[in-house]
CSV table of C-alpha atoms and ligand atoms in Angstrom, one decimal:
chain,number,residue,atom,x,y,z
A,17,UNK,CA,0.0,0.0,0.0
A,18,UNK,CA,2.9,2.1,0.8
A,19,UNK,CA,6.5,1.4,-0.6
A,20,UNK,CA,9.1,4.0,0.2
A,21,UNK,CA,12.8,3.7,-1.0
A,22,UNK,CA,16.0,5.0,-0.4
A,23,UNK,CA,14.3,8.5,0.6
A,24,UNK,CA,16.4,11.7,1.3
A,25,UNK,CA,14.5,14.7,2.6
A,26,UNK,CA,14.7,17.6,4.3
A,27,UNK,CA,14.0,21.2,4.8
A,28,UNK,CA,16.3,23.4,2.5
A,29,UNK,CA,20.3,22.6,3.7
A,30,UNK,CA,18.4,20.3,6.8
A,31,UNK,CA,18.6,16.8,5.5
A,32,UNK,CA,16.7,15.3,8.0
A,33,UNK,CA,15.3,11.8,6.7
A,34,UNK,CA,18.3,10.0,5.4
A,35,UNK,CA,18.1,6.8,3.0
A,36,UNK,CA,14.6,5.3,4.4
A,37,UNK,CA,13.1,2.0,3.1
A,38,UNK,CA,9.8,1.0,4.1
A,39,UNK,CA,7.0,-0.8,3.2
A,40,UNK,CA,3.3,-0.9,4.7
A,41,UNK,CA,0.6,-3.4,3.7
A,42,UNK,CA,-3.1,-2.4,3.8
A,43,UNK,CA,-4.8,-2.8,7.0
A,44,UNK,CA,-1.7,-2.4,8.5
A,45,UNK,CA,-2.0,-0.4,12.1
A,46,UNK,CA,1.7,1.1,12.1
A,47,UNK,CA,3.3,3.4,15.1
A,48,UNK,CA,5.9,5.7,14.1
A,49,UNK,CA,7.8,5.8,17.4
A,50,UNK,CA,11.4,7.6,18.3
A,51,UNK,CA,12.3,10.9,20.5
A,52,UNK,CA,11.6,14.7,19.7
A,53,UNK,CA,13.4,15.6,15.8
A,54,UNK,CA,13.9,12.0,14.9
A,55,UNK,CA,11.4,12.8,11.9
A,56,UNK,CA,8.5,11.2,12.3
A,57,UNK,CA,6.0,14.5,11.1
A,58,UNK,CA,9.1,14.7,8.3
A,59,UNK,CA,8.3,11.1,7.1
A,60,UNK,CA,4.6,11.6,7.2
A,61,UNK,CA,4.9,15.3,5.2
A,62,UNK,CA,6.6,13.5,2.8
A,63,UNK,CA,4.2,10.3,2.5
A,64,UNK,CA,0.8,13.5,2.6
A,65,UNK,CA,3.2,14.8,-0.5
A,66,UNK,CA,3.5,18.3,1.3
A,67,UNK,CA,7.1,18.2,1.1
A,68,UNK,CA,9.5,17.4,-2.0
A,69,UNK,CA,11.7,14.6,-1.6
A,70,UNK,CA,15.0,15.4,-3.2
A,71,UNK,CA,15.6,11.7,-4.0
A,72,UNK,CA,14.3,8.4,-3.6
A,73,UNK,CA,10.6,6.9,-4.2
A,74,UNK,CA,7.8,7.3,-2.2
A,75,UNK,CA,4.6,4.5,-4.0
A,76,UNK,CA,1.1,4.5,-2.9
A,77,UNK,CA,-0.8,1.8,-4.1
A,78,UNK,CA,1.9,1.6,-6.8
A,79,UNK,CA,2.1,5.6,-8.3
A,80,UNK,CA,4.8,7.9,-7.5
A,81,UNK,CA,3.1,10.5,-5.5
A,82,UNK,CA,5.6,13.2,-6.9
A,83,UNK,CA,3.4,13.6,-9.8
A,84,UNK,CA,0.5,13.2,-8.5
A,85,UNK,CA,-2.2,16.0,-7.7
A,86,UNK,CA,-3.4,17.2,-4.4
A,87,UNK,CA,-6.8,16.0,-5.5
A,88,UNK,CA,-5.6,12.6,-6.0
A,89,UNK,CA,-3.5,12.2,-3.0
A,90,UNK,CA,-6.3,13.3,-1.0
A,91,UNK,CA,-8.6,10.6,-2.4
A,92,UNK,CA,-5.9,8.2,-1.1
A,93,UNK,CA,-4.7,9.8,1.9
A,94,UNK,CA,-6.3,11.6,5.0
A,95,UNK,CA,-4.2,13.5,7.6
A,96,UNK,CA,-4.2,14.5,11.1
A,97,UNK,CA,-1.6,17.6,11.3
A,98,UNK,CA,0.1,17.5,14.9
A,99,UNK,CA,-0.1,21.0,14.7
A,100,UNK,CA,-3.6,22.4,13.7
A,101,UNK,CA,-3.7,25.0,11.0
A,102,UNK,CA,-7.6,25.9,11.5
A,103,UNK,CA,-7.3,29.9,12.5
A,104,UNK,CA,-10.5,30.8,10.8
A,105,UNK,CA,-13.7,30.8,12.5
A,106,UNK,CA,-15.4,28.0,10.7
A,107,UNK,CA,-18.4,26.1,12.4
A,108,UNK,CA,-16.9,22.6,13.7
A,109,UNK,CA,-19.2,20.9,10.8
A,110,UNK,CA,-17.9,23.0,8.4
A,111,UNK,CA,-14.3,21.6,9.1
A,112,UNK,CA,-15.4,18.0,8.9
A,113,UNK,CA,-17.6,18.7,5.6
A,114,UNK,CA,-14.0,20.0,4.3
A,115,UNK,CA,-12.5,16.2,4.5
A,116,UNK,CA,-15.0,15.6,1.4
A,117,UNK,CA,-14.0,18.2,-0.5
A,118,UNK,CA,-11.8,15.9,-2.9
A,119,UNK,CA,-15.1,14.2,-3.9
A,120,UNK,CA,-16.9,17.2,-4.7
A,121,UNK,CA,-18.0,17.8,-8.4
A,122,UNK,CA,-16.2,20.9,-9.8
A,123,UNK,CA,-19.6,22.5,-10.2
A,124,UNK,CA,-21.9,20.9,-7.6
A,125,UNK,CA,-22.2,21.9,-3.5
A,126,UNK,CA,-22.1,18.9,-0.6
A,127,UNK,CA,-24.3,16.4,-1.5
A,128,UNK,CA,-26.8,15.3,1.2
A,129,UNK,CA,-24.9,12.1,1.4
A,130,UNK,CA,-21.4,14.4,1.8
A,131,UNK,CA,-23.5,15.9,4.8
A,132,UNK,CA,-24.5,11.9,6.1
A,133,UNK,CA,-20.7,10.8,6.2
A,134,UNK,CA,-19.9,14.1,8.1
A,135,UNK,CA,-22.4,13.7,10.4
A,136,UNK,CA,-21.4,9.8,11.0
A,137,UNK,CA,-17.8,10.9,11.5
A,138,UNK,CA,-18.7,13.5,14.2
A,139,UNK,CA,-20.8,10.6,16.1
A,140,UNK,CA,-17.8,7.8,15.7
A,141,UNK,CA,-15.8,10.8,17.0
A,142,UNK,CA,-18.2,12.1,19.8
A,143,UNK,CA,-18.1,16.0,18.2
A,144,UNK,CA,-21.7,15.8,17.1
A,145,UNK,CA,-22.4,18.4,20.1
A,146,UNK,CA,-20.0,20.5,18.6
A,147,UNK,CA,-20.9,20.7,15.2
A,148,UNK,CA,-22.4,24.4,15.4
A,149,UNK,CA,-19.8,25.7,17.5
A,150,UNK,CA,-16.9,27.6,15.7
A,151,UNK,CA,-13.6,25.9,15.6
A,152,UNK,CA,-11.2,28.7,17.2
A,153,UNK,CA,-13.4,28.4,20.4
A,154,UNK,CA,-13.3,25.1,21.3
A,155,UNK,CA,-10.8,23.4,23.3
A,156,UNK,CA,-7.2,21.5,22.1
A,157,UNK,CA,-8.4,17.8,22.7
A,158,UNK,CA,-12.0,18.8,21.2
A,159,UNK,CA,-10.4,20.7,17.7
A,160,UNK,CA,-8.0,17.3,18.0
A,161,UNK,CA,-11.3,14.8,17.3
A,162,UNK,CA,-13.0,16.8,15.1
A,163,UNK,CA,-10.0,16.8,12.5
A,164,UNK,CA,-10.2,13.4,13.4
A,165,UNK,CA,-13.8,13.2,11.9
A,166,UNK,CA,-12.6,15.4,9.5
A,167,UNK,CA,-10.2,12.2,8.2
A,168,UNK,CA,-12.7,9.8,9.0
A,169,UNK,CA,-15.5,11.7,7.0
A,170,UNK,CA,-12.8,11.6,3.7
A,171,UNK,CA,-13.1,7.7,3.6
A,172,UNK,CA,-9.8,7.1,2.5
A,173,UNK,CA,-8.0,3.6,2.3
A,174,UNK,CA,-5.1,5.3,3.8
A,175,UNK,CA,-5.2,8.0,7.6
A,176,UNK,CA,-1.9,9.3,8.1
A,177,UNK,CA,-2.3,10.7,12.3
A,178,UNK,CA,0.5,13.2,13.7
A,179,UNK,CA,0.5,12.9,17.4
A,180,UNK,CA,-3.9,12.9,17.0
A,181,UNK,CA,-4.4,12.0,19.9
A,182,UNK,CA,-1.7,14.0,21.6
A,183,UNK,CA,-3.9,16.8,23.9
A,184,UNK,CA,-7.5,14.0,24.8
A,185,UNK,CA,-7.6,12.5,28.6
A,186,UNK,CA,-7.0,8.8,28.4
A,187,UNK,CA,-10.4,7.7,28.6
A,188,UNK,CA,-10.9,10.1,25.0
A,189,UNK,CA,-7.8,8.2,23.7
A,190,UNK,CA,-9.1,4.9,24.0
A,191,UNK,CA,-11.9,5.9,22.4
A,192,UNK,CA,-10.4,6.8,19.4
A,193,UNK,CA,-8.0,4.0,19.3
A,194,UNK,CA,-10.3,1.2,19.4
A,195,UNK,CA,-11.8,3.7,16.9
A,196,UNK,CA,-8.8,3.1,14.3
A,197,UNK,CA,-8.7,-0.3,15.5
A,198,UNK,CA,-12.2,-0.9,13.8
A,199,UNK,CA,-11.0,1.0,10.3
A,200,UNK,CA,-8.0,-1.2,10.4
A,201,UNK,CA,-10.0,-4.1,10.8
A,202,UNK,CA,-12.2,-3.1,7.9
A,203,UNK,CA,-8.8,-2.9,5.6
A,204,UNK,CA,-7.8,1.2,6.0
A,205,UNK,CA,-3.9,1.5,6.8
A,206,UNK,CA,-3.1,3.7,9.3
A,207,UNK,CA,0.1,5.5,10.2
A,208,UNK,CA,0.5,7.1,13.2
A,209,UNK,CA,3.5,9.4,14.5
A,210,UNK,CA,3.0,8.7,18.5
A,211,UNK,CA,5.0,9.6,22.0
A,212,UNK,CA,2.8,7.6,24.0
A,213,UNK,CA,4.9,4.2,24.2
A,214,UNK,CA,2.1,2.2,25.8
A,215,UNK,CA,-0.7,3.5,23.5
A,216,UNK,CA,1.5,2.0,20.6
A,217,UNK,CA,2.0,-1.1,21.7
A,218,UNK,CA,-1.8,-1.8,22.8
A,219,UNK,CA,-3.2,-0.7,19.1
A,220,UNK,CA,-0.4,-1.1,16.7
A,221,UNK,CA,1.0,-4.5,14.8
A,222,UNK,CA,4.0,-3.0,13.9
A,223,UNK,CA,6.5,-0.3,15.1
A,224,UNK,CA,9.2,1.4,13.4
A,225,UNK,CA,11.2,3.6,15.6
A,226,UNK,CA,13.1,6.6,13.3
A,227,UNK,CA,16.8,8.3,15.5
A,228,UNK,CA,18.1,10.8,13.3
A,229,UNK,CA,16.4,10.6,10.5
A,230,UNK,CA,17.0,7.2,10.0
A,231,UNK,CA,14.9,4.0,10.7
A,232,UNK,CA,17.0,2.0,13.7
A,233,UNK,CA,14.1,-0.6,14.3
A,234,UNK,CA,11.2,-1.9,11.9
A,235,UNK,CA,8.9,-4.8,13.1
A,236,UNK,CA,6.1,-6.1,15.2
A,237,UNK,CA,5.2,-4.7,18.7
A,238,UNK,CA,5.5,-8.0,20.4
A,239,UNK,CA,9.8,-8.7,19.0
A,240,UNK,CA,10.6,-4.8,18.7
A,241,UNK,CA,9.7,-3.7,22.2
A,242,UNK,CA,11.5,-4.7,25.1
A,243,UNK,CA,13.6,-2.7,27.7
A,244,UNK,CA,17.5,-3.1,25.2
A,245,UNK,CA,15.7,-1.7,22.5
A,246,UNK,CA,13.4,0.9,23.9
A,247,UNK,CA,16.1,2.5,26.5
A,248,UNK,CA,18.8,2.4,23.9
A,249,UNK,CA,16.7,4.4,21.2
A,250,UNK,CA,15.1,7.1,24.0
A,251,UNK,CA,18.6,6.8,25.9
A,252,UNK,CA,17.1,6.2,29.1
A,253,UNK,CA,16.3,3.3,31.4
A,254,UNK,CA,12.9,1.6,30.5
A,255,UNK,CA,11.5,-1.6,31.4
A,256,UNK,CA,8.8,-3.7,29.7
A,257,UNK,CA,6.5,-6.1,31.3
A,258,UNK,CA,3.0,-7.6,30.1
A,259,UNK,CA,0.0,-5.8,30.6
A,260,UNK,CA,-2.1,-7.5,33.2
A,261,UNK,CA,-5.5,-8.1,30.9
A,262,UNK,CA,-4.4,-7.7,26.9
A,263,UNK,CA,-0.8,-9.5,28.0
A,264,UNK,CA,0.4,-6.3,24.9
A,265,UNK,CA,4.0,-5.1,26.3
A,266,UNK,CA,4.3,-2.3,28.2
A,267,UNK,CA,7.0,0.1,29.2
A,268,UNK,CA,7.9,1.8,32.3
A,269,UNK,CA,10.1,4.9,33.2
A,270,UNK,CA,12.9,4.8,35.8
A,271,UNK,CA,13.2,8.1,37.9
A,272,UNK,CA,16.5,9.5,38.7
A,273,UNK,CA,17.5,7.8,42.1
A,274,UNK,CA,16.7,3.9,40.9
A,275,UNK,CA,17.8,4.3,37.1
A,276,UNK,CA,21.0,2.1,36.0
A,277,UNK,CA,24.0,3.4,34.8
A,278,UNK,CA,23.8,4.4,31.2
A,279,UNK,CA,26.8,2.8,30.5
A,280,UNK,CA,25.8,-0.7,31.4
A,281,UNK,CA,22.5,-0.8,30.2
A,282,UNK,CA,21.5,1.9,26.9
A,283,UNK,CA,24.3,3.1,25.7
A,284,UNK,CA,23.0,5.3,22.6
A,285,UNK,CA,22.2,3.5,19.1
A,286,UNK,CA,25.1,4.9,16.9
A,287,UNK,CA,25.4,6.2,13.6
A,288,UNK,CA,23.5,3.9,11.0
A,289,UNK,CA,23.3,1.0,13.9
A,290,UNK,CA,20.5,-1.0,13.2
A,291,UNK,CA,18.8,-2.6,16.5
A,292,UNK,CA,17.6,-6.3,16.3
A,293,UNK,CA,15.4,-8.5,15.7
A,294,UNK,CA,13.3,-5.5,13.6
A,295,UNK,CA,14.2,-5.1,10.3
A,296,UNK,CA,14.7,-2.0,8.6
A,297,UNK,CA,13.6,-2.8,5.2
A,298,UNK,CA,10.2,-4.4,5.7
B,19,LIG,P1,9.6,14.7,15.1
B,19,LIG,O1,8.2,14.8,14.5
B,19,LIG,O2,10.2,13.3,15.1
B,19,LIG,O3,9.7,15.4,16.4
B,19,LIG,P2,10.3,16.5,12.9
B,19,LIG,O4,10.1,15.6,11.7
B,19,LIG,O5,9.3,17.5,13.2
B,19,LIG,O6,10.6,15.5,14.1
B,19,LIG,O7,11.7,17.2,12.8
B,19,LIG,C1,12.9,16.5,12.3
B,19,LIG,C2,14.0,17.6,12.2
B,19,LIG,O8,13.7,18.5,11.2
B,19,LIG,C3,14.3,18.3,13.5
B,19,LIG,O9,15.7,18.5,13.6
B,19,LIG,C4,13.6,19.7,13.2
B,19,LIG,O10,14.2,20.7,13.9
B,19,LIG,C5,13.7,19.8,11.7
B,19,LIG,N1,12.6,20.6,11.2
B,19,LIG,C6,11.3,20.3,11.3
B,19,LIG,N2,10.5,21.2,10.6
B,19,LIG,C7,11.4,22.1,10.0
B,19,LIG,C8,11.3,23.2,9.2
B,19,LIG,N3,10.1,23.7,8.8
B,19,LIG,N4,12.4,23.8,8.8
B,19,LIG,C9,13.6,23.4,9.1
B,19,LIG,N5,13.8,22.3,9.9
B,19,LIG,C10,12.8,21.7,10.4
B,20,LIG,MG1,6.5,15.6,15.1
């Protein structure tokens, strides 16, 4: 569904993602995982085809999206921004009606049907209250679930989600992960840049963890995270146990006082180290 190779791409002089390989099947629930500036809203710029590559191939379902128009790669392709760039005071509705826009005749208005799939998407996402209130007035976690719906409401095979879940309580969270669960179920392939460690490994099937621009670990939850792995790529001492009901993996932090010497335990991944048993090109 997704085949990226050998990718270079940056910001002007910045090279920031550096030779990346990857490739995602449909359905496939994928967490984008790594510290602050590894790339991750980089890679998933450059997968929305908002930023040039300046070599290397990004495929989706088989086409170049270099060539391709915005109107095309939004029939594909929804995203979740982790920053929002709503600054205009449109009714909450208004913003989800806008994830249809790509299916709108060049002369005709929303179709009722446009206005059903809207609606649907602010129930999955609990916004329907909202859907008269004006965007730039409501709260960080509630503008967070109704671009959600926004994505949801532009049926595409393909949600890329940017930290979407990044400002919602945990109950909130939940709720839109078994959310995406159910798409994913249903075949839609989700990519999802994500800080919250544990959240990752109860939803997704497969992580890849980017350092520096470069992928350092690629595979499923259950063989990628485990306390090596995860302390060496956040450089800090995590352990992993089983959580007590799904049995998914788990991570927990170490304060100061009871920590391990870095030295003997997460030593930083170096340059162009791969960890195991992930691999990079899958
Ligand atoms: P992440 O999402 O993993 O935190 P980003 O992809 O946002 O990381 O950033 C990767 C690197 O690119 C960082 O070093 C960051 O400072 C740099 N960067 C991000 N956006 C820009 C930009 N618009 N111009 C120049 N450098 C940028
Ligand atoms: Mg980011």
């Amino acid at each position: 569904m997704i085949e990226i190779k050998s990718l270079f791409c940056g910001y002007g002089k910045r090279e920031v993602l550096k030779d990346l390989n990857l490739h995602l099947r449909r359905g496939e629930f994928t967490g984008i995982l790594g510290p602050n500036g590894s790339g991750k809203s980089t890679l998933l710029f450059a997968i929305a085809g908002v930023l040039p590559y300046r070599s290397g191939s990004i495929r989706i379902k088989g086409e170049e999206i270099a060539g391709t128009t915005f109107r095309f790669r939004a029939r594909q392709m929804a995203s979740v921004p982790q920053k929002s760039e709503l600054s205009f005071p449109f009714k909450c509705l208004s913003v989800v009606l806008m994830g249809r826009y790509p299916f709108l005749s060049r002369f005709g208005g929303y179709s009722r049907q446009d206005m059903r799939r809207a609606l649907d998407a602010m129930e999955q996402t609990e916004t329907i209250h909202l859907a008269h209130r004006m965007i730039t007035e409501v709260s960080g976690g509630e503008t967070q679930r109704v671009i959600i719906a926004r994505a949801l409401a532009q049926e595409t095979e393909i949600i890329l989600l940017d930290e979407a879940t990044s400002s919602l309580d945990v109950a909130k969270k939940i709720q839109i992960f078994d959310l995406l669960r159910s798409k994913s179920d249903r075949g839609t392939t989700l990519l999802c840049a994500m800080h919250d460690l544990n959240l990752a490994a109860l939803y997704c099937r497969r992580l890849v963890f980017l350092k520096d621009g470069r992928i350092v670990l690629n595979g499923l939850t259950e063989e990628t995270f485990n306390d090596e792995n995860l302390s060496r790529i956040y450089e800090t001492d995590i352990k992993v146990s089983q959580h007590p009901i799904t049995g998914s993996p788990q991570a927990h932090f170490v304060p100061g006082p009871h920590r391990q010497p870095e030295s003997s335990v997460y030593g930083p991944v170096g340059r162009g180290q791969v960890l195991g048993p992930g691999r990079t090109d899958c």
